[in-house]
Short mmCIF file of C-alpha atoms in Angstrom, two decimals:
data_model
loop_
_atom_site.label_atom_id
_atom_site.label_comp_id
_atom_site.label_asym_id
_atom_site.label_seq_id
_atom_site.Cartn_x
_atom_site.Cartn_y
_atom_site.Cartn_z
CA MET A 1 -15.14 -18.61 -8.37
CA ARG A 2 -12.14 -18.50 -10.67
CA THR A 3 -13.17 -18.94 -14.29
CA ARG A 4 -9.84 -18.54 -16.08
CA ASP A 5 -6.88 -20.90 -16.15
CA ARG A 6 -4.08 -18.34 -16.48
CA ARG A 7 -2.21 -18.09 -13.17
CA VAL A 8 -0.55 -14.92 -11.88
CA VAL A 9 2.68 -14.90 -9.91
CA VAL A 10 4.85 -12.26 -8.24
CA THR A 11 8.38 -12.04 -9.68
CA GLY A 12 9.66 -8.67 -8.44
CA LEU A 13 9.31 -6.34 -5.46
CA GLY A 14 10.16 -2.72 -4.73
CA ALA A 15 9.51 -0.59 -1.65
CA VAL A 16 10.26 2.97 -0.52
CA THR A 17 8.86 3.47 2.98
CA PRO A 18 9.36 5.36 6.26
CA VAL A 19 11.10 2.30 7.74
CA GLY A 20 13.35 1.56 4.76
CA LEU A 21 14.06 2.78 1.23
CA THR A 22 14.57 -0.72 -0.20
CA VAL A 23 12.75 -4.02 0.19
CA ASP A 24 15.51 -5.47 2.35
CA SER A 25 15.69 -2.52 4.75
CA PHE A 26 11.89 -2.30 4.89
CA TRP A 27 11.54 -5.99 5.77
CA LYS A 28 14.31 -6.01 8.35
CA ALA A 29 12.74 -3.03 10.10
CA LEU A 30 9.31 -4.65 10.19
CA LEU A 31 10.64 -7.87 11.67
CA ALA A 32 12.59 -5.86 14.25
CA GLY A 33 9.45 -3.93 15.22
CA GLU A 34 10.96 -0.56 14.33
CA SER A 35 8.76 2.51 13.95
CA GLY A 36 9.19 4.99 11.11
CA ILE A 37 7.02 7.64 12.79
CA ASP A 38 8.66 10.86 13.93
CA GLU A 39 8.11 14.59 14.18
CA ILE A 40 7.34 16.14 10.82
CA SER A 41 10.40 17.74 9.26
CA SER A 42 9.04 18.92 5.88
CA PHE A 43 7.19 21.96 7.25
CA ASP A 44 6.77 24.00 10.42
CA THR A 45 4.11 22.30 12.56
CA THR A 46 4.12 24.84 15.41
CA ASP A 47 0.48 25.79 14.93
CA PHE A 48 -0.77 22.33 13.96
CA ALA A 49 -2.75 19.96 16.14
CA VAL A 50 -0.90 17.03 14.51
CA ARG A 51 2.89 17.23 14.35
CA ILE A 52 3.90 13.64 13.55
CA ALA A 53 4.03 11.51 10.41
CA GLY A 54 5.91 8.75 8.65
CA GLU A 55 8.32 10.54 6.32
CA LEU A 56 10.89 9.05 3.96
CA LYS A 57 14.27 9.53 5.58
CA ASP A 58 17.15 10.48 3.25
CA PHE A 59 15.22 9.67 0.07
CA ASP A 60 17.12 11.09 -2.92
CA PRO A 61 15.10 10.94 -6.15
CA GLU A 62 18.23 11.66 -8.19
CA VAL A 63 19.39 8.13 -7.44
CA TYR A 64 16.71 7.11 -9.94
CA LEU A 65 15.92 10.20 -12.00
CA SER A 66 17.69 13.06 -13.75
CA ARG A 67 17.68 16.44 -12.09
CA ARG A 68 15.40 17.77 -14.84
CA ASP A 69 12.87 14.98 -14.32
CA VAL A 70 12.87 15.59 -10.58
CA ARG A 71 11.98 19.26 -11.21
CA THR A 72 9.02 18.36 -13.41
CA MET A 73 7.55 15.53 -11.28
CA ASP A 74 5.61 15.70 -8.03
CA ARG A 75 7.12 13.77 -5.14
CA TYR A 76 4.48 11.04 -5.35
CA ALA A 77 5.55 10.22 -8.92
CA GLN A 78 9.24 10.27 -7.96
CA VAL A 79 8.65 7.80 -5.14
CA PHE A 80 6.58 5.43 -7.30
CA TYR A 81 9.21 5.59 -10.02
CA ALA A 82 11.82 4.53 -7.46
CA SER A 83 9.84 1.55 -6.15
CA THR A 84 9.10 0.44 -9.72
CA ALA A 85 12.74 0.68 -10.78
CA GLN A 86 13.60 -1.56 -7.83
CA ALA A 87 10.89 -4.08 -8.69
CA LEU A 88 11.77 -4.35 -12.38
CA ALA A 89 15.43 -4.83 -11.53
CA ASP A 90 14.50 -7.48 -8.97
CA ALA A 91 12.44 -9.30 -11.60
CA GLY A 92 15.22 -9.08 -14.18
CA ILE A 93 12.97 -7.27 -16.67
CA ASP A 94 14.31 -4.59 -19.02
CA TYR A 95 12.38 -3.61 -22.15
CA THR A 96 14.11 -0.29 -22.74
CA ASP A 97 16.46 -1.44 -25.55
CA ASN A 98 13.81 -3.17 -27.66
CA PRO A 99 10.99 -1.03 -29.08
CA ASP A 100 8.48 -3.90 -29.25
CA ALA A 101 9.52 -5.89 -26.18
CA GLY A 102 7.03 -4.21 -23.87
CA LEU A 103 3.92 -4.70 -25.99
CA ARG A 104 2.54 -7.25 -23.51
CA ALA A 105 3.61 -5.37 -20.39
CA GLY A 106 1.72 -2.63 -18.58
CA VAL A 107 1.22 -0.77 -15.34
CA VAL A 108 -1.60 -0.05 -12.88
CA ILE A 109 -0.92 2.52 -10.17
CA GLY A 110 -3.06 3.10 -7.10
CA CYS A 111 -3.05 6.56 -5.55
CA GLY A 112 -5.57 8.21 -3.28
CA ILE A 113 -4.69 11.87 -3.77
CA GLY A 114 -2.01 12.37 -6.43
CA GLY A 115 0.25 15.40 -6.46
CA ILE A 116 -1.06 17.12 -3.35
CA ILE A 117 2.30 18.82 -2.72
CA SER A 118 2.13 20.38 -6.18
CA VAL A 119 -1.49 21.41 -5.58
CA GLN A 120 -0.48 23.36 -2.50
CA GLU A 121 2.61 24.91 -4.09
CA SER A 122 0.85 25.92 -7.31
CA MET A 123 -2.08 27.45 -5.42
CA ASN A 124 0.36 29.47 -3.31
CA ILE A 125 2.07 30.77 -6.44
CA MET A 126 -1.23 31.62 -8.13
CA PHE A 127 -2.58 33.60 -5.18
CA THR A 128 0.67 35.39 -4.31
CA ARG A 129 2.40 35.88 -7.68
CA GLY A 130 -0.30 35.27 -10.29
CA GLY A 131 -1.41 32.43 -12.51
CA ASP A 132 1.12 33.28 -15.21
CA ARG A 133 3.93 32.34 -12.81
CA MET A 134 2.70 28.80 -12.33
CA SER A 135 4.77 25.92 -13.71
CA PRO A 136 3.77 24.59 -17.15
CA TYR A 137 4.00 21.17 -15.51
CA THR A 138 1.35 21.99 -12.90
CA ILE A 139 -1.36 19.72 -14.30
CA THR A 140 0.94 16.77 -15.01
CA GLN A 141 2.35 17.10 -11.50
CA ILE A 142 -1.11 16.92 -9.95
CA ILE A 143 -3.07 14.19 -11.75
CA PRO A 144 -2.88 10.78 -10.01
CA ASN A 145 -2.41 8.70 -13.17
CA MET A 146 0.84 10.43 -14.12
CA GLY A 147 2.91 8.13 -11.91
CA ALA A 148 1.88 5.30 -14.22
CA GLY A 149 2.55 7.48 -17.25
CA TYR A 150 6.13 8.25 -16.25
CA VAL A 151 6.84 4.60 -15.51
CA SER A 152 5.30 3.45 -18.78
CA ILE A 153 7.39 5.92 -20.80
CA ALA A 154 10.66 5.30 -18.98
CA PHE A 155 10.49 1.50 -18.98
CA ASN A 156 8.79 1.01 -22.36
CA LEU A 157 5.64 -0.59 -20.99
CA LEU A 158 3.37 -0.52 -24.03
CA GLY A 159 0.48 -2.67 -22.78
CA PRO A 160 -2.47 -1.80 -20.51
CA ILE A 161 -2.03 1.30 -18.37
CA SER A 162 -4.44 2.47 -15.68
CA CYS A 163 -4.87 4.23 -12.35
CA THR A 164 -7.15 3.33 -9.47
CA VAL A 165 -8.23 6.15 -7.15
CA THR A 166 -10.18 4.45 -4.38
CA ALA A 167 -8.79 6.19 -1.31
CA CYS A 168 -6.88 3.87 1.01
CA ALA A 169 -7.89 0.79 -1.00
CA ALA A 170 -6.36 2.19 -4.20
CA SER A 171 -3.19 0.14 -4.54
CA ALA A 172 -4.89 -3.08 -3.44
CA ASN A 173 -7.32 -2.43 -6.30
CA ALA A 174 -4.34 -1.78 -8.57
CA ILE A 175 -2.83 -5.17 -7.77
CA GLY A 176 -6.13 -6.97 -8.18
CA ASP A 177 -6.95 -5.20 -11.43
CA ALA A 178 -3.47 -5.89 -12.83
CA ALA A 179 -3.82 -9.57 -11.96
CA GLU A 180 -7.18 -9.64 -13.75
CA LEU A 181 -5.60 -8.16 -16.88
CA ILE A 182 -3.12 -11.03 -16.92
CA ARG A 183 -5.77 -13.62 -16.12
CA ARG A 184 -7.90 -12.59 -19.06
CA GLY A 185 -4.95 -12.54 -21.46
CA ALA A 186 -4.56 -8.80 -21.96
CA ALA A 187 -0.95 -8.81 -20.71
CA GLU A 188 1.89 -11.11 -19.68
CA VAL A 189 3.65 -8.74 -17.28
CA MET A 190 2.23 -5.92 -15.17
CA VAL A 191 3.75 -3.40 -12.79
CA ALA A 192 1.19 -3.09 -9.99
CA GLY A 193 1.50 -0.91 -6.95
CA GLY A 194 0.72 2.35 -5.29
CA VAL A 195 2.01 5.48 -3.68
CA GLU A 196 1.20 8.52 -1.62
CA ALA A 197 3.29 11.57 -0.72
CA PRO A 198 0.89 13.76 1.29
CA ILE A 199 3.02 15.18 4.11
CA ARG A 200 2.34 18.88 3.66
CA GLU A 201 0.22 21.46 5.47
CA TYR A 202 -2.89 21.09 3.31
CA ALA A 203 -3.29 17.32 3.67
CA VAL A 204 -2.24 17.09 7.31
CA ALA A 205 -4.63 19.88 8.32
CA GLY A 206 -7.46 18.35 6.29
CA PHE A 207 -7.17 14.91 7.86
CA ALA A 208 -6.73 16.49 11.29
CA GLN A 209 -9.95 18.46 10.84
CA ALA A 210 -11.71 15.18 9.99
CA ARG A 211 -10.57 13.93 13.42
CA ALA A 212 -8.89 10.96 11.75
CA LEU A 213 -5.31 11.44 12.97
CA SER A 214 -3.53 10.56 16.19
CA THR A 215 -2.55 13.56 18.29
CA ARG A 216 0.00 11.62 20.34
CA ASN A 217 2.63 14.20 19.38
CA ASP A 218 4.80 13.58 22.43
CA ASP A 219 5.21 9.90 21.55
CA PRO A 220 5.64 9.58 17.77
CA SER A 221 6.87 5.99 17.72
CA GLY A 222 3.99 4.93 19.98
CA ALA A 223 1.25 6.85 18.17
CA SER A 224 0.16 4.17 15.70
CA ARG A 225 -1.28 1.41 17.89
CA PRO A 226 -3.76 -0.73 15.95
CA PHE A 227 -6.21 -2.83 17.97
CA ASP A 228 -4.96 -1.30 21.23
CA ALA A 229 -7.61 0.16 23.53
CA ASP A 230 -5.74 3.48 23.69
CA ARG A 231 -5.60 4.08 19.93
CA ASP A 232 -6.69 7.57 18.92
CA GLY A 233 -6.30 7.75 15.16
CA PHE A 234 -3.98 6.88 12.32
CA VAL A 235 -0.60 8.41 11.51
CA MET A 236 -0.17 9.74 7.98
CA ALA A 237 2.81 8.51 6.01
CA GLU A 238 4.38 8.71 2.59
CA GLY A 239 5.74 5.80 0.60
CA ALA A 240 5.36 3.49 -2.36
CA ALA A 241 5.60 -0.16 -3.29
CA SER A 242 5.57 -1.98 -6.61
CA LEU A 243 5.05 -5.63 -7.48
CA ILE A 244 5.84 -7.28 -10.79
CA LEU A 245 2.97 -9.59 -11.66
CA GLU A 246 3.53 -12.14 -14.39
CA GLU A 247 1.65 -14.93 -16.09
CA ARG A 248 3.04 -18.10 -14.54
CA ASP A 249 4.10 -19.90 -17.73
CA HIS A 250 5.76 -16.72 -18.99
CA ALA A 251 7.71 -16.44 -15.74
CA LEU A 252 8.75 -20.10 -15.79
CA ALA A 253 9.83 -19.89 -19.42
CA ARG A 254 12.32 -17.13 -18.68
CA GLY A 255 13.53 -18.73 -15.45
CA ALA A 256 12.19 -15.98 -13.20
CA HIS A 257 12.32 -16.19 -9.43
CA ILE A 258 8.74 -16.56 -8.16
CA TYR A 259 7.93 -15.13 -4.74
CA ALA A 260 4.27 -16.12 -4.52
CA GLU A 261 1.05 -16.51 -6.45
CA VAL A 262 -1.81 -14.01 -6.56
CA LEU A 263 -4.65 -16.34 -5.73
CA GLY A 264 -7.69 -14.20 -4.96
CA TYR A 265 -9.19 -10.73 -5.30
CA GLY A 266 -12.42 -9.51 -3.73
CA MET A 267 -14.22 -6.16 -3.56
CA SER A 268 -17.34 -4.79 -1.93
CA SER A 269 -18.96 -1.53 -0.91
CA ASP A 270 -20.23 -0.63 2.53
CA ALA A 271 -22.81 1.73 0.98
CA TYR A 272 -23.01 3.30 4.42
CA HIS A 273 -20.95 6.45 5.17
CA ILE A 274 -18.32 8.63 3.49
CA THR A 275 -15.65 7.96 6.14
CA LEU A 276 -16.88 5.43 8.71
CA PRO A 277 -16.94 1.66 8.16
CA LYS A 278 -20.27 -0.11 8.38
CA PRO A 279 -20.82 -1.34 11.95
CA GLY A 280 -20.59 -5.08 12.32
CA GLY A 281 -18.13 -5.45 9.46
CA THR A 282 -20.56 -6.95 6.96
CA GLY A 283 -19.21 -4.92 4.04
CA ALA A 284 -15.56 -5.76 4.66
CA ALA A 285 -16.47 -9.39 5.30
CA ARG A 286 -18.07 -9.64 1.85
CA ALA A 287 -14.82 -8.50 0.22
CA MET A 288 -12.88 -11.13 2.16
CA THR A 289 -15.38 -13.83 1.27
CA ALA A 290 -15.24 -12.81 -2.40
CA ALA A 291 -11.44 -13.13 -2.35
CA ILE A 292 -11.64 -16.54 -0.67
CA ASP A 293 -14.14 -17.72 -3.27
CA ASP A 294 -12.01 -16.35 -6.10
CA ALA A 295 -9.00 -18.19 -4.69
CA GLY A 296 -10.95 -21.45 -4.47
CA ILE A 297 -9.86 -22.11 -0.89
CA ASP A 298 -11.54 -22.57 2.47
CA PRO A 299 -11.51 -19.78 5.09
CA GLY A 300 -9.49 -22.02 7.38
CA ASP A 301 -6.69 -22.20 4.80
CA ILE A 302 -5.60 -18.64 5.56
CA ASP A 303 -2.54 -18.64 7.82
CA TYR A 304 -2.00 -14.90 8.22
CA ILE A 305 -3.92 -11.68 7.66
CA ASN A 306 -2.12 -8.41 7.07
CA ALA A 307 -4.89 -6.23 8.46
CA HIS A 308 -5.93 -2.79 7.30
CA GLY A 309 -5.47 -2.00 11.00
CA THR A 310 -5.40 1.79 10.88
CA SER A 311 -5.33 2.49 14.64
CA THR A 312 -8.66 4.32 14.48
CA PRO A 313 -11.35 3.44 17.00
CA ALA A 314 -13.92 2.57 14.32
CA ASN A 315 -11.77 0.59 11.87
CA ASP A 316 -10.05 -1.87 14.18
CA SER A 317 -13.11 -3.16 15.98
CA THR A 318 -15.05 -3.32 12.71
CA GLU A 319 -12.27 -5.20 10.95
CA THR A 320 -12.11 -7.66 13.85
CA ALA A 321 -15.83 -8.32 13.49
CA ALA A 322 -15.46 -8.68 9.71
CA ILE A 323 -12.70 -11.27 10.06
CA LYS A 324 -14.94 -13.32 12.34
CA LEU A 325 -17.79 -13.13 9.83
CA ALA A 326 -15.63 -14.05 6.84
CA LEU A 327 -13.57 -16.84 8.42
CA GLY A 328 -15.93 -18.09 11.09
CA GLU A 329 -15.26 -17.81 14.80
CA GLU A 330 -12.95 -20.83 15.07
CA ALA A 331 -10.70 -19.95 12.13
CA ALA A 332 -10.64 -16.27 13.12
CA ARG A 333 -9.29 -17.15 16.56
CA ARG A 334 -6.64 -19.39 15.05
CA VAL A 335 -5.29 -17.08 12.33
CA ALA A 336 -2.35 -14.74 12.96
CA ILE A 337 -3.20 -11.07 12.29
CA SER A 338 -0.98 -8.01 12.34
CA SER A 339 -0.99 -4.41 11.23
CA THR A 340 2.30 -3.19 9.76
CA LYS A 341 0.84 0.34 9.86
CA SER A 342 1.89 0.28 13.51
CA MET A 343 5.42 0.75 12.12
CA THR A 344 5.06 2.40 8.71
CA GLY A 345 2.12 4.63 9.47
CA HIS A 346 -0.72 4.85 6.97
CA THR A 347 0.50 5.47 3.42
CA LEU A 348 -3.10 6.06 2.27
CA GLY A 349 -3.38 5.06 -1.40
CA GLY A 350 -0.03 3.30 -1.20
CA ALA A 351 -0.93 1.16 1.81
CA GLY A 352 -2.31 -1.84 -0.06
CA ALA A 353 0.87 -2.22 -2.10
CA VAL A 354 3.22 -1.68 0.85
CA GLU A 355 1.32 -4.33 2.78
CA ALA A 356 1.19 -6.68 -0.21
CA VAL A 357 4.99 -6.64 -0.30
CA ALA A 358 5.05 -7.48 3.41
CA SER A 359 2.52 -10.27 2.81
CA VAL A 360 4.62 -11.83 0.06
CA LEU A 361 7.77 -11.67 2.19
CA THR A 362 5.91 -13.34 5.05
CA ILE A 363 5.33 -16.32 2.75
CA ARG A 364 8.94 -16.30 1.57
CA ASP A 365 10.56 -16.21 5.00
CA GLY A 366 8.02 -17.82 7.30
CA MET A 367 8.11 -14.77 9.57
CA VAL A 368 5.04 -12.74 10.55
CA PRO A 369 5.73 -9.07 11.36
CA PRO A 370 4.26 -7.80 14.62
CA THR A 371 1.69 -5.23 15.61
CA ILE A 372 3.83 -2.95 17.76
CA ASN A 373 2.53 -0.65 20.52
CA TYR A 374 -0.02 -3.29 21.53
CA SER A 375 -0.12 -2.99 25.30
CA ASN A 376 -3.73 -2.51 26.39
CA PRO A 377 -6.11 -5.04 24.79
CA ASP A 378 -9.48 -3.78 23.62
CA PRO A 379 -12.36 -6.17 24.51
CA GLU A 380 -13.83 -5.53 21.04
CA CYS A 381 -10.52 -6.52 19.42
CA ASP A 382 -10.01 -9.99 20.83
CA LEU A 383 -8.08 -11.91 18.16
CA ASP A 384 -4.38 -12.78 17.78
CA TYR A 385 -2.67 -9.59 16.58
CA VAL A 386 0.94 -10.90 16.89
CA PRO A 387 1.72 -8.34 19.58
CA ASN A 388 5.05 -6.50 19.63
CA GLU A 389 7.39 -9.25 18.38
CA ALA A 390 7.71 -10.99 15.02
CA ARG A 391 6.63 -14.61 14.96
CA PRO A 392 8.25 -17.47 13.06
CA MET A 393 5.62 -19.73 11.53
CA GLU A 394 4.93 -21.62 8.34
CA VAL A 395 2.83 -19.38 6.09
CA ALA A 396 1.33 -20.76 2.89
CA THR A 397 -1.60 -18.38 2.39
CA VAL A 398 -1.99 -14.70 3.29
CA MET A 399 -4.94 -12.32 3.07
CA SER A 400 -4.22 -8.59 2.87
CA ASN A 401 -7.09 -6.21 3.67
CA SER A 402 -7.48 -2.61 2.48
CA PHE A 403 -10.45 -0.33 3.12
CA GLY A 404 -11.03 3.23 1.97
CA PHE A 405 -13.18 6.30 2.57
CA GLY A 406 -16.40 6.00 0.62
CA GLY A 407 -16.94 2.40 1.68
CA HIS A 408 -14.34 0.74 -0.57
CA ASN A 409 -13.35 -2.74 0.66
CA VAL A 410 -10.64 -4.86 -0.99
CA ALA A 411 -9.06 -8.17 -0.02
CA LEU A 412 -6.14 -9.85 -1.78
CA ILE A 413 -4.96 -13.40 -1.24
CA PHE A 414 -1.38 -14.52 -1.91
CA SER A 415 -0.14 -18.08 -1.65
CA LYS A 416 3.07 -20.03 -1.77
CA HIS A 417 3.81 -20.94 -5.36
CA GLU A 418 3.46 -24.62 -6.12
#
């Protein structure tokens, strides 16, 4: 149960995704049921079993960064910088002109892999041209925390700074951890979010060898099909999202626009398998129940669940079972559920943040984005997945689920701000 009185609200949003490079374009695409999945353009996939992904279309890092900074940063850090710049501008926060203004502001980034593009490029240089030809920025391009470091330096965020690396649950952990820092009084404002930019040979081949990816290469836009009986794996994607979390009284005092409140945060471990979820969903259900308890609400109070919904055979049926365990059969059959990964693809460590932005916008607009490509119901996935078309409905409370390799389970709960 909640033990601290300090409340945490969301006052800014930023998103850079395969379906849109801003929050507005991202949200419009989700509500329209548009897919961002296409044939991979960043490398030659001729000899690859998987040739599709969710790439950022027309993303130009120099809109946000100098040409020199772009050269020294891995793509994952560039994309997170962009989403954070959007979110801080949306929140009306600028500490750059006052040396001490950011003392109570910090950042937590979630990232599953880090600079995987730089890993591949630097290894190629080392083995073909020699180690002395590698970039002096190699290490800072690779390490996952550096996205937070760049943001902290550029925007004068002098408070807590951290990085969560919990696979596909990473940025959900980042949001929850940032909220906890505010709750306990360690900060007033936190940038919280996540990112991944993994669309290169090394990562695509690795996930393909793990038999985790869809091979529906002839139908890119139909490849990610969560909860559908014909699903065959997830579709990798790149992207980032950032949320500005703020102590409620601090936000009210400066007249900030408040999107929603961060009401609950729950975690658990499956303690079962390095990649597969625990059958029956008991591990994931415990994370959901922990978030519900932290929020101080009843399971039936949840109006919408943004599901982890990866489009893998194991995840979707397990998550369905977990929702039934956590909410109870009656509430589980009543709640609206959708997987926005059906449109964005799976942004790995960035997924929790991308889906948190969608969750907050669902509360704001009273519109639930659909699960597209849902055409052949799976008997083991028998709940309401908002198939194929967005649904207008009053939404006061949302749960967002994120699960990661290694048995990491995270649930976040957002609510309408009262």
